[in-house]
């Protein structure tokens, strides 16, 4: 689903991604784990055609460096900062996204139920709590049931109850054959929910871990805390 070879990214003189290599298979829940500033968001931005870079990149067979819009047509993206339009209601926003994706009102109704947004459907986004905004972002990103979903720190504003429900939903999503690529810096979360984890440090994937039993130790060792 994702293939990256020798990917480099500079922001001015800052060499943010350094000869990065990575593969993500179909049907896996892949976690990108690393401290703040390691390059997680930058990598997701490149994979989803939101910024440029240098190297070989394929996302579902498409080169996002050359065809950014094509990639965005097929994948789902939940960016780190919630950015729902303040002036629309929850329902209007979902209709808007459904229309762009060529879906009918059934998709909106289903999203309102699945993401527990029915009670807030008529509120304008400006008046939503942080957690509800995030749920709305997730609903919008998943409304077209993308086979590949990118999540950047998706749990940050969710309360523990909804975190749990959302984890289950994502696991079910993967068990239906979809693929998830999630950036996080929360170790316990990655351990609980992911199939494989890549550790990113200073813009490089320094380790890919398949058996997550000792994830904390392996992660801390990479950063000389163990
Ligand atoms: P993470 O998501 O792991 O916290 P980021 O990808 O956001 O890391 O950032 C990686 C590095 O790139 C950091 O040093 C950050 O300051 C820098 N960076 C990120 N976005 C920009 C930008 N738009 N312009 C300049 N530097 C940036």
PDB file of C-alpha atoms and ligand atoms in Angstrom:
ATOM      1  CA  UNK A   1       0.000   0.000   0.000  1.00  0.00           C
ATOM      2  CA  UNK A   2       2.905   2.311   0.757  1.00  0.00           C
ATOM      3  CA  UNK A   3       6.431   2.112  -0.582  1.00  0.00           C
ATOM      4  CA  UNK A   4       9.102   4.680   0.222  1.00  0.00           C
ATOM      5  CA  UNK A   5      12.727   4.615  -0.848  1.00  0.00           C
ATOM      6  CA  UNK A   6      15.389   7.178  -0.068  1.00  0.00           C
ATOM      7  CA  UNK A   7      12.939   9.935   0.713  1.00  0.00           C
ATOM      8  CA  UNK A   8      14.423  13.307   1.630  1.00  0.00           C
ATOM      9  CA  UNK A   9      12.797  16.525   2.714  1.00  0.00           C
ATOM     10  CA  UNK A  10      14.354  19.841   3.565  1.00  0.00           C
ATOM     11  CA  UNK A  11      12.696  22.846   5.158  1.00  0.00           C
ATOM     12  CA  UNK A  12      15.312  25.446   4.259  1.00  0.00           C
ATOM     13  CA  UNK A  13      18.518  24.103   5.775  1.00  0.00           C
ATOM     14  CA  UNK A  14      16.657  21.724   8.078  1.00  0.00           C
ATOM     15  CA  UNK A  15      17.030  18.171   6.693  1.00  0.00           C
ATOM     16  CA  UNK A  16      13.760  16.868   8.114  1.00  0.00           C
ATOM     17  CA  UNK A  17      13.500  13.455   6.387  1.00  0.00           C
ATOM     18  CA  UNK A  18      16.806  11.737   5.698  1.00  0.00           C
ATOM     19  CA  UNK A  19      16.956   8.845   3.200  1.00  0.00           C
ATOM     20  CA  UNK A  20      13.815   7.405   4.706  1.00  0.00           C
ATOM     21  CA  UNK A  21      12.779   3.866   3.691  1.00  0.00           C
ATOM     22  CA  UNK A  22       9.520   2.135   4.597  1.00  0.00           C
ATOM     23  CA  UNK A  23       6.905  -0.322   3.360  1.00  0.00           C
ATOM     24  CA  UNK A  24       3.361  -0.762   4.628  1.00  0.00           C
ATOM     25  CA  UNK A  25       1.338  -3.802   3.619  1.00  0.00           C
ATOM     26  CA  UNK A  26      -2.333  -4.103   2.778  1.00  0.00           C
ATOM     27  CA  UNK A  27      -4.540  -4.894   5.752  1.00  0.00           C
ATOM     28  CA  UNK A  28      -2.155  -3.810   8.481  1.00  0.00           C
ATOM     29  CA  UNK A  29      -2.453  -1.204  11.196  1.00  0.00           C
ATOM     30  CA  UNK A  30       0.907   0.526  10.983  1.00  0.00           C
ATOM     31  CA  UNK A  31       2.038   2.890  13.716  1.00  0.00           C
ATOM     32  CA  UNK A  32       4.639   5.588  13.144  1.00  0.00           C
ATOM     33  CA  UNK A  33       6.064   6.269  16.554  1.00  0.00           C
ATOM     34  CA  UNK A  34       8.480   9.035  17.426  1.00  0.00           C
ATOM     35  CA  UNK A  35       8.976  12.096  19.616  1.00  0.00           C
ATOM     36  CA  UNK A  36       7.831  15.591  18.676  1.00  0.00           C
ATOM     37  CA  UNK A  37       9.778  16.985  15.750  1.00  0.00           C
ATOM     38  CA  UNK A  38      10.903  13.562  14.457  1.00  0.00           C
ATOM     39  CA  UNK A  39       9.179  14.093  11.102  1.00  0.00           C
ATOM     40  CA  UNK A  40       5.875  12.190  11.463  1.00  0.00           C
ATOM     41  CA  UNK A  41       3.573  14.943  10.211  1.00  0.00           C
ATOM     42  CA  UNK A  42       5.945  15.823   7.382  1.00  0.00           C
ATOM     43  CA  UNK A  43       5.961  12.205   6.220  1.00  0.00           C
ATOM     44  CA  UNK A  44       2.148  12.012   6.284  1.00  0.00           C
ATOM     45  CA  UNK A  45       1.960  15.292   4.372  1.00  0.00           C
ATOM     46  CA  UNK A  46       4.220  13.888   1.649  1.00  0.00           C
ATOM     47  CA  UNK A  47       2.307  10.597   1.452  1.00  0.00           C
ATOM     48  CA  UNK A  48      -0.985  12.457   1.099  1.00  0.00           C
ATOM     49  CA  UNK A  49       0.232  14.944  -1.498  1.00  0.00           C
ATOM     50  CA  UNK A  50       0.266  17.984   0.763  1.00  0.00           C
ATOM     51  CA  UNK A  51       3.939  18.843   0.435  1.00  0.00           C
ATOM     52  CA  UNK A  52       6.859  17.941  -1.788  1.00  0.00           C
ATOM     53  CA  UNK A  53       9.939  15.825  -1.190  1.00  0.00           C
ATOM     54  CA  UNK A  54      12.662  13.979  -3.084  1.00  0.00           C
ATOM     55  CA  UNK A  55      12.778  10.240  -3.568  1.00  0.00           C
ATOM     56  CA  UNK A  56      10.681   7.253  -4.601  1.00  0.00           C
ATOM     57  CA  UNK A  57       7.179   7.217  -3.097  1.00  0.00           C
ATOM     58  CA  UNK A  58       4.132   5.138  -4.019  1.00  0.00           C
ATOM     59  CA  UNK A  59       0.798   5.198  -2.229  1.00  0.00           C
ATOM     60  CA  UNK A  60      -1.570   2.555  -3.617  1.00  0.00           C
ATOM     61  CA  UNK A  61       0.592   2.622  -6.724  1.00  0.00           C
ATOM     62  CA  UNK A  62       0.312   6.411  -7.146  1.00  0.00           C
ATOM     63  CA  UNK A  63       3.233   8.825  -6.849  1.00  0.00           C
ATOM     64  CA  UNK A  64       1.992  11.587  -4.516  1.00  0.00           C
ATOM     65  CA  UNK A  65       4.935  13.794  -5.485  1.00  0.00           C
ATOM     66  CA  UNK A  66       3.630  13.893  -9.052  1.00  0.00           C
ATOM     67  CA  UNK A  67      -0.115  13.276  -8.616  1.00  0.00           C
ATOM     68  CA  UNK A  68      -1.112  14.767  -5.258  1.00  0.00           C
ATOM     69  CA  UNK A  69      -4.809  15.104  -6.111  1.00  0.00           C
ATOM     70  CA  UNK A  70      -5.057  11.523  -7.329  1.00  0.00           C
ATOM     71  CA  UNK A  71      -3.770  10.254  -4.003  1.00  0.00           C
ATOM     72  CA  UNK A  72      -6.205  12.423  -2.079  1.00  0.00           C
ATOM     73  CA  UNK A  73      -9.088  11.022  -4.100  1.00  0.00           C
ATOM     74  CA  UNK A  74      -8.467   7.501  -2.873  1.00  0.00           C
ATOM     75  CA  UNK A  75      -7.136   7.835   0.678  1.00  0.00           C
ATOM     76  CA  UNK A  76      -8.652   9.259   3.867  1.00  0.00           C
ATOM     77  CA  UNK A  77      -6.762  11.816   5.947  1.00  0.00           C
ATOM     78  CA  UNK A  78      -7.245  13.069   9.486  1.00  0.00           C
ATOM     79  CA  UNK A  79      -4.733  15.868  10.041  1.00  0.00           C
ATOM     80  CA  UNK A  80      -3.282  16.698  13.429  1.00  0.00           C
ATOM     81  CA  UNK A  81      -5.089  19.990  13.929  1.00  0.00           C
ATOM     82  CA  UNK A  82      -8.840  19.842  13.677  1.00  0.00           C
ATOM     83  CA  UNK A  83      -9.916  22.173  10.913  1.00  0.00           C
ATOM     84  CA  UNK A  84     -13.677  21.881  10.572  1.00  0.00           C
ATOM     85  CA  UNK A  85     -15.281  24.955   8.989  1.00  0.00           C
ATOM     86  CA  UNK A  86     -16.647  27.061  11.853  1.00  0.00           C
ATOM     87  CA  UNK A  87     -19.686  28.398  10.045  1.00  0.00           C
ATOM     88  CA  UNK A  88     -21.215  25.052   8.971  1.00  0.00           C
ATOM     89  CA  UNK A  89     -23.265  22.708  11.134  1.00  0.00           C
ATOM     90  CA  UNK A  90     -22.066  19.158  11.713  1.00  0.00           C
ATOM     91  CA  UNK A  91     -24.608  17.827   9.258  1.00  0.00           C
ATOM     92  CA  UNK A  92     -23.859  20.475   6.630  1.00  0.00           C
ATOM     93  CA  UNK A  93     -20.164  19.712   6.805  1.00  0.00           C
ATOM     94  CA  UNK A  94     -20.760  15.992   6.325  1.00  0.00           C
ATOM     95  CA  UNK A  95     -23.096  16.696   3.384  1.00  0.00           C
ATOM     96  CA  UNK A  96     -20.409  18.898   1.899  1.00  0.00           C
ATOM     97  CA  UNK A  97     -17.772  16.173   2.173  1.00  0.00           C
ATOM     98  CA  UNK A  98     -20.200  13.492   0.932  1.00  0.00           C
ATOM     99  CA  UNK A  99     -20.992  15.603  -2.121  1.00  0.00           C
ATOM    100  CA  UNK A 100     -17.325  16.048  -2.995  1.00  0.00           C
ATOM    101  CA  UNK A 101     -16.873  12.298  -2.664  1.00  0.00           C
ATOM    102  CA  UNK A 102     -19.926  11.565  -4.819  1.00  0.00           C
ATOM    103  CA  UNK A 103     -21.929   9.966  -1.984  1.00  0.00           C
ATOM    104  CA  UNK A 104     -25.613  10.285  -1.118  1.00  0.00           C
ATOM    105  CA  UNK A 105     -27.377  11.193   2.146  1.00  0.00           C
ATOM    106  CA  UNK A 106     -27.287   7.608   3.415  1.00  0.00           C
ATOM    107  CA  UNK A 107     -23.539   7.992   3.891  1.00  0.00           C
ATOM    108  CA  UNK A 108     -24.176  11.112   6.005  1.00  0.00           C
ATOM    109  CA  UNK A 109     -26.815   9.364   8.127  1.00  0.00           C
ATOM    110  CA  UNK A 110     -24.498   6.440   8.707  1.00  0.00           C
ATOM    111  CA  UNK A 111     -21.584   8.696   9.650  1.00  0.00           C
ATOM    112  CA  UNK A 112     -23.769  10.587  12.168  1.00  0.00           C
ATOM    113  CA  UNK A 113     -24.626   7.284  13.848  1.00  0.00           C
ATOM    114  CA  UNK A 114     -21.199   5.612  13.648  1.00  0.00           C
ATOM    115  CA  UNK A 115     -19.416   8.618  15.116  1.00  0.00           C
ATOM    116  CA  UNK A 116     -22.048   9.397  17.709  1.00  0.00           C
ATOM    117  CA  UNK A 117     -22.777  12.811  16.224  1.00  0.00           C
ATOM    118  CA  UNK A 118     -26.551  12.642  15.858  1.00  0.00           C
ATOM    119  CA  UNK A 119     -27.238  14.759  18.945  1.00  0.00           C
ATOM    120  CA  UNK A 120     -24.931  17.513  17.662  1.00  0.00           C
ATOM    121  CA  UNK A 121     -25.964  17.453  14.015  1.00  0.00           C
ATOM    122  CA  UNK A 122     -27.473  20.957  14.055  1.00  0.00           C
ATOM    123  CA  UNK A 123     -24.710  22.696  16.001  1.00  0.00           C
ATOM    124  CA  UNK A 124     -22.313  24.946  14.129  1.00  0.00           C
ATOM    125  CA  UNK A 125     -18.770  23.590  14.264  1.00  0.00           C
ATOM    126  CA  UNK A 126     -17.541  26.698  16.094  1.00  0.00           C
ATOM    127  CA  UNK A 127     -19.575  25.642  19.150  1.00  0.00           C
ATOM    128  CA  UNK A 128     -18.361  22.030  19.340  1.00  0.00           C
ATOM    129  CA  UNK A 129     -16.020  20.702  22.020  1.00  0.00           C
ATOM    130  CA  UNK A 130     -12.527  19.685  20.921  1.00  0.00           C
ATOM    131  CA  UNK A 131     -13.410  16.011  21.133  1.00  0.00           C
ATOM    132  CA  UNK A 132     -16.546  16.412  19.040  1.00  0.00           C
ATOM    133  CA  UNK A 133     -14.598  18.374  16.432  1.00  0.00           C
ATOM    134  CA  UNK A 134     -12.147  15.517  16.263  1.00  0.00           C
ATOM    135  CA  UNK A 135     -14.932  12.949  15.902  1.00  0.00           C
ATOM    136  CA  UNK A 136     -16.350  15.015  13.076  1.00  0.00           C
ATOM    137  CA  UNK A 137     -12.947  15.084  11.361  1.00  0.00           C
ATOM    138  CA  UNK A 138     -12.768  11.318  11.656  1.00  0.00           C
ATOM    139  CA  UNK A 139     -16.289  10.905  10.297  1.00  0.00           C
ATOM    140  CA  UNK A 140     -15.429  13.144   7.337  1.00  0.00           C
ATOM    141  CA  UNK A 141     -12.190  11.269   6.639  1.00  0.00           C
ATOM    142  CA  UNK A 142     -13.881   7.863   6.718  1.00  0.00           C
ATOM    143  CA  UNK A 143     -17.166   8.702   5.030  1.00  0.00           C
ATOM    144  CA  UNK A 144     -16.063   7.230   1.676  1.00  0.00           C
ATOM    145  CA  UNK A 145     -14.585   4.125   3.368  1.00  0.00           C
ATOM    146  CA  UNK A 146     -11.081   4.628   2.027  1.00  0.00           C
ATOM    147  CA  UNK A 147      -8.960   1.472   1.706  1.00  0.00           C
ATOM    148  CA  UNK A 148      -6.055   3.458   3.194  1.00  0.00           C
ATOM    149  CA  UNK A 149      -6.520   5.862   6.081  1.00  0.00           C
ATOM    150  CA  UNK A 150      -3.913   8.280   7.439  1.00  0.00           C
ATOM    151  CA  UNK A 151      -4.310   9.424  11.023  1.00  0.00           C
ATOM    152  CA  UNK A 152      -2.068  12.008  12.663  1.00  0.00           C
ATOM    153  CA  UNK A 153      -2.354  11.806  16.472  1.00  0.00           C
ATOM    154  CA  UNK A 154      -6.074  10.976  16.301  1.00  0.00           C
ATOM    155  CA  UNK A 155      -6.642  10.267  19.988  1.00  0.00           C
ATOM    156  CA  UNK A 156      -5.371  13.474  21.499  1.00  0.00           C
ATOM    157  CA  UNK A 157      -8.708  15.196  22.160  1.00  0.00           C
ATOM    158  CA  UNK A 158     -10.869  12.132  22.752  1.00  0.00           C
ATOM    159  CA  UNK A 159     -12.108  11.174  26.193  1.00  0.00           C
ATOM    160  CA  UNK A 160     -11.248   7.663  27.468  1.00  0.00           C
ATOM    161  CA  UNK A 161     -14.678   6.233  26.681  1.00  0.00           C
ATOM    162  CA  UNK A 162     -14.641   7.401  23.128  1.00  0.00           C
ATOM    163  CA  UNK A 163     -10.955   6.440  22.769  1.00  0.00           C
ATOM    164  CA  UNK A 164     -11.995   2.912  23.510  1.00  0.00           C
ATOM    165  CA  UNK A 165     -14.903   2.916  21.094  1.00  0.00           C
ATOM    166  CA  UNK A 166     -12.738   4.492  18.435  1.00  0.00           C
ATOM    167  CA  UNK A 167      -9.932   1.942  18.911  1.00  0.00           C
ATOM    168  CA  UNK A 168     -12.449  -0.843  18.388  1.00  0.00           C
ATOM    169  CA  UNK A 169     -13.849   0.852  15.327  1.00  0.00           C
ATOM    170  CA  UNK A 170     -10.394   1.221  13.793  1.00  0.00           C
ATOM    171  CA  UNK A 171      -9.472  -2.388  14.558  1.00  0.00           C
ATOM    172  CA  UNK A 172     -12.694  -3.537  12.868  1.00  0.00           C
ATOM    173  CA  UNK A 173     -11.892  -1.338   9.935  1.00  0.00           C
ATOM    174  CA  UNK A 174      -8.528  -3.047   9.501  1.00  0.00           C
ATOM    175  CA  UNK A 175     -10.029  -6.507   9.938  1.00  0.00           C
ATOM    176  CA  UNK A 176     -12.249  -5.754   6.920  1.00  0.00           C
ATOM    177  CA  UNK A 177      -9.054  -5.569   4.821  1.00  0.00           C
ATOM    178  CA  UNK A 178      -8.382  -1.825   5.018  1.00  0.00           C
ATOM    179  CA  UNK A 179      -5.024  -0.327   5.931  1.00  0.00           C
ATOM    180  CA  UNK A 180      -4.272   2.330   8.541  1.00  0.00           C
ATOM    181  CA  UNK A 181      -1.157   4.459   8.864  1.00  0.00           C
ATOM    182  CA  UNK A 182      -1.181   6.278  12.195  1.00  0.00           C
ATOM    183  CA  UNK A 183       1.387   8.720  13.564  1.00  0.00           C
ATOM    184  CA  UNK A 184       1.540   8.969  17.326  1.00  0.00           C
ATOM    185  CA  UNK A 185       3.903   9.610  20.181  1.00  0.00           C
ATOM    186  CA  UNK A 186       1.792   7.614  22.627  1.00  0.00           C
ATOM    187  CA  UNK A 187       3.554   4.292  23.269  1.00  0.00           C
ATOM    188  CA  UNK A 188       0.750   2.463  25.081  1.00  0.00           C
ATOM    189  CA  UNK A 189      -1.682   3.325  22.336  1.00  0.00           C
ATOM    190  CA  UNK A 190       0.608   2.041  19.583  1.00  0.00           C
ATOM    191  CA  UNK A 191       1.191  -1.128  21.556  1.00  0.00           C
ATOM    192  CA  UNK A 192      -2.513  -1.774  22.048  1.00  0.00           C
ATOM    193  CA  UNK A 193      -3.803  -1.006  18.617  1.00  0.00           C
ATOM    194  CA  UNK A 194      -1.076  -1.483  15.970  1.00  0.00           C
ATOM    195  CA  UNK A 195       0.133  -4.600  14.133  1.00  0.00           C
ATOM    196  CA  UNK A 196       3.577  -3.161  13.376  1.00  0.00           C
ATOM    197  CA  UNK A 197       5.377  -0.059  14.496  1.00  0.00           C
ATOM    198  CA  UNK A 198       8.116   1.969  12.828  1.00  0.00           C
ATOM    199  CA  UNK A 199      10.251   4.177  15.047  1.00  0.00           C
ATOM    200  CA  UNK A 200      11.182   7.495  13.493  1.00  0.00           C
ATOM    201  CA  UNK A 201      14.111   9.439  14.877  1.00  0.00           C
ATOM    202  CA  UNK A 202      15.583  12.584  13.327  1.00  0.00           C
ATOM    203  CA  UNK A 203      13.810  11.906  10.041  1.00  0.00           C
ATOM    204  CA  UNK A 204      14.861   8.265   9.670  1.00  0.00           C
ATOM    205  CA  UNK A 205      13.072   4.995  10.335  1.00  0.00           C
ATOM    206  CA  UNK A 206      15.543   3.492  12.782  1.00  0.00           C
ATOM    207  CA  UNK A 207      13.595   0.334  13.575  1.00  0.00           C
ATOM    208  CA  UNK A 208      10.484  -1.557  12.515  1.00  0.00           C
ATOM    209  CA  UNK A 209       9.005  -3.703  15.267  1.00  0.00           C
ATOM    210  CA  UNK A 210       6.648  -6.629  14.591  1.00  0.00           C
ATOM    211  CA  UNK A 211       6.343  -8.087  18.056  1.00  0.00           C
ATOM    212  CA  UNK A 212       5.078  -5.230  20.212  1.00  0.00           C
ATOM    213  CA  UNK A 213       5.367  -7.020  23.559  1.00  0.00           C
ATOM    214  CA  UNK A 214       8.484  -5.052  24.587  1.00  0.00           C
ATOM    215  CA  UNK A 215       7.722  -1.904  22.632  1.00  0.00           C
ATOM    216  CA  UNK A 216       8.467   0.492  25.515  1.00  0.00           C
ATOM    217  CA  UNK A 217      11.923  -0.973  26.132  1.00  0.00           C
ATOM    218  CA  UNK A 218      12.803  -1.043  22.440  1.00  0.00           C
ATOM    219  CA  UNK A 219      11.596   2.516  21.954  1.00  0.00           C
ATOM    220  CA  UNK A 220      13.454   3.858  24.981  1.00  0.00           C
ATOM    221  CA  UNK A 221      16.615   2.052  23.943  1.00  0.00           C
ATOM    222  CA  UNK A 222      16.572   3.908  20.625  1.00  0.00           C
ATOM    223  CA  UNK A 223      16.562   7.165  22.532  1.00  0.00           C
ATOM    224  CA  UNK A 224      19.126   6.092  25.143  1.00  0.00           C
ATOM    225  CA  UNK A 225      16.671   6.246  28.015  1.00  0.00           C
ATOM    226  CA  UNK A 226      16.837   2.539  28.830  1.00  0.00           C
TER     227      UNK A 226
HETATM  228  P1  LIG B   1       6.433  15.481  14.236  1.00  0.00           P
HETATM  229  O1  LIG B   1       5.142  15.361  13.504  1.00  0.00           O
HETATM  230  O2  LIG B   1       7.141  14.186  14.412  1.00  0.00           O
HETATM  231  O3  LIG B   1       6.304  16.236  15.533  1.00  0.00           O
HETATM  232  P2  LIG B   1       7.113  17.353  12.116  1.00  0.00           P
HETATM  233  O4  LIG B   1       7.063  16.604  10.839  1.00  0.00           O
HETATM  234  O5  LIG B   1       5.957  18.225  12.458  1.00  0.00           O
HETATM  235  O6  LIG B   1       7.426  16.346  13.317  1.00  0.00           O
HETATM  236  O7  LIG B   1       8.406  18.271  12.123  1.00  0.00           O
HETATM  237  C1  LIG B   1       9.692  17.795  11.760  1.00  0.00           C
HETATM  238  C2  LIG B   1      10.656  18.973  11.668  1.00  0.00           C
HETATM  239  O8  LIG B   1      10.288  19.812  10.587  1.00  0.00           O
HETATM  240  C3  LIG B   1      10.680  19.845  12.905  1.00  0.00           C
HETATM  241  O9  LIG B   1      12.021  20.281  13.106  1.00  0.00           O
HETATM  242  C4  LIG B   1       9.791  21.009  12.506  1.00  0.00           C
HETATM  243  O10 LIG B   1      10.152  22.171  13.198  1.00  0.00           O
HETATM  244  C5  LIG B   1      10.063  21.134  11.027  1.00  0.00           C
HETATM  245  N1  LIG B   1       8.910  21.651  10.276  1.00  0.00           N
HETATM  246  C6  LIG B   1       7.684  21.078  10.197  1.00  0.00           C
HETATM  247  N2  LIG B   1       6.882  21.790   9.386  1.00  0.00           N
HETATM  248  C7  LIG B   1       7.599  22.841   8.935  1.00  0.00           C
HETATM  249  C8  LIG B   1       7.340  23.942   8.043  1.00  0.00           C
HETATM  250  N3  LIG B   1       6.151  24.078   7.437  1.00  0.00           N
HETATM  251  N4  LIG B   1       8.345  24.806   7.813  1.00  0.00           N
HETATM  252  C9  LIG B   1       9.560  24.661   8.382  1.00  0.00           C
HETATM  253  N5  LIG B   1       9.880  23.657   9.235  1.00  0.00           N
HETATM  254  C10 LIG B   1       8.920  22.762   9.510  1.00  0.00           C
END
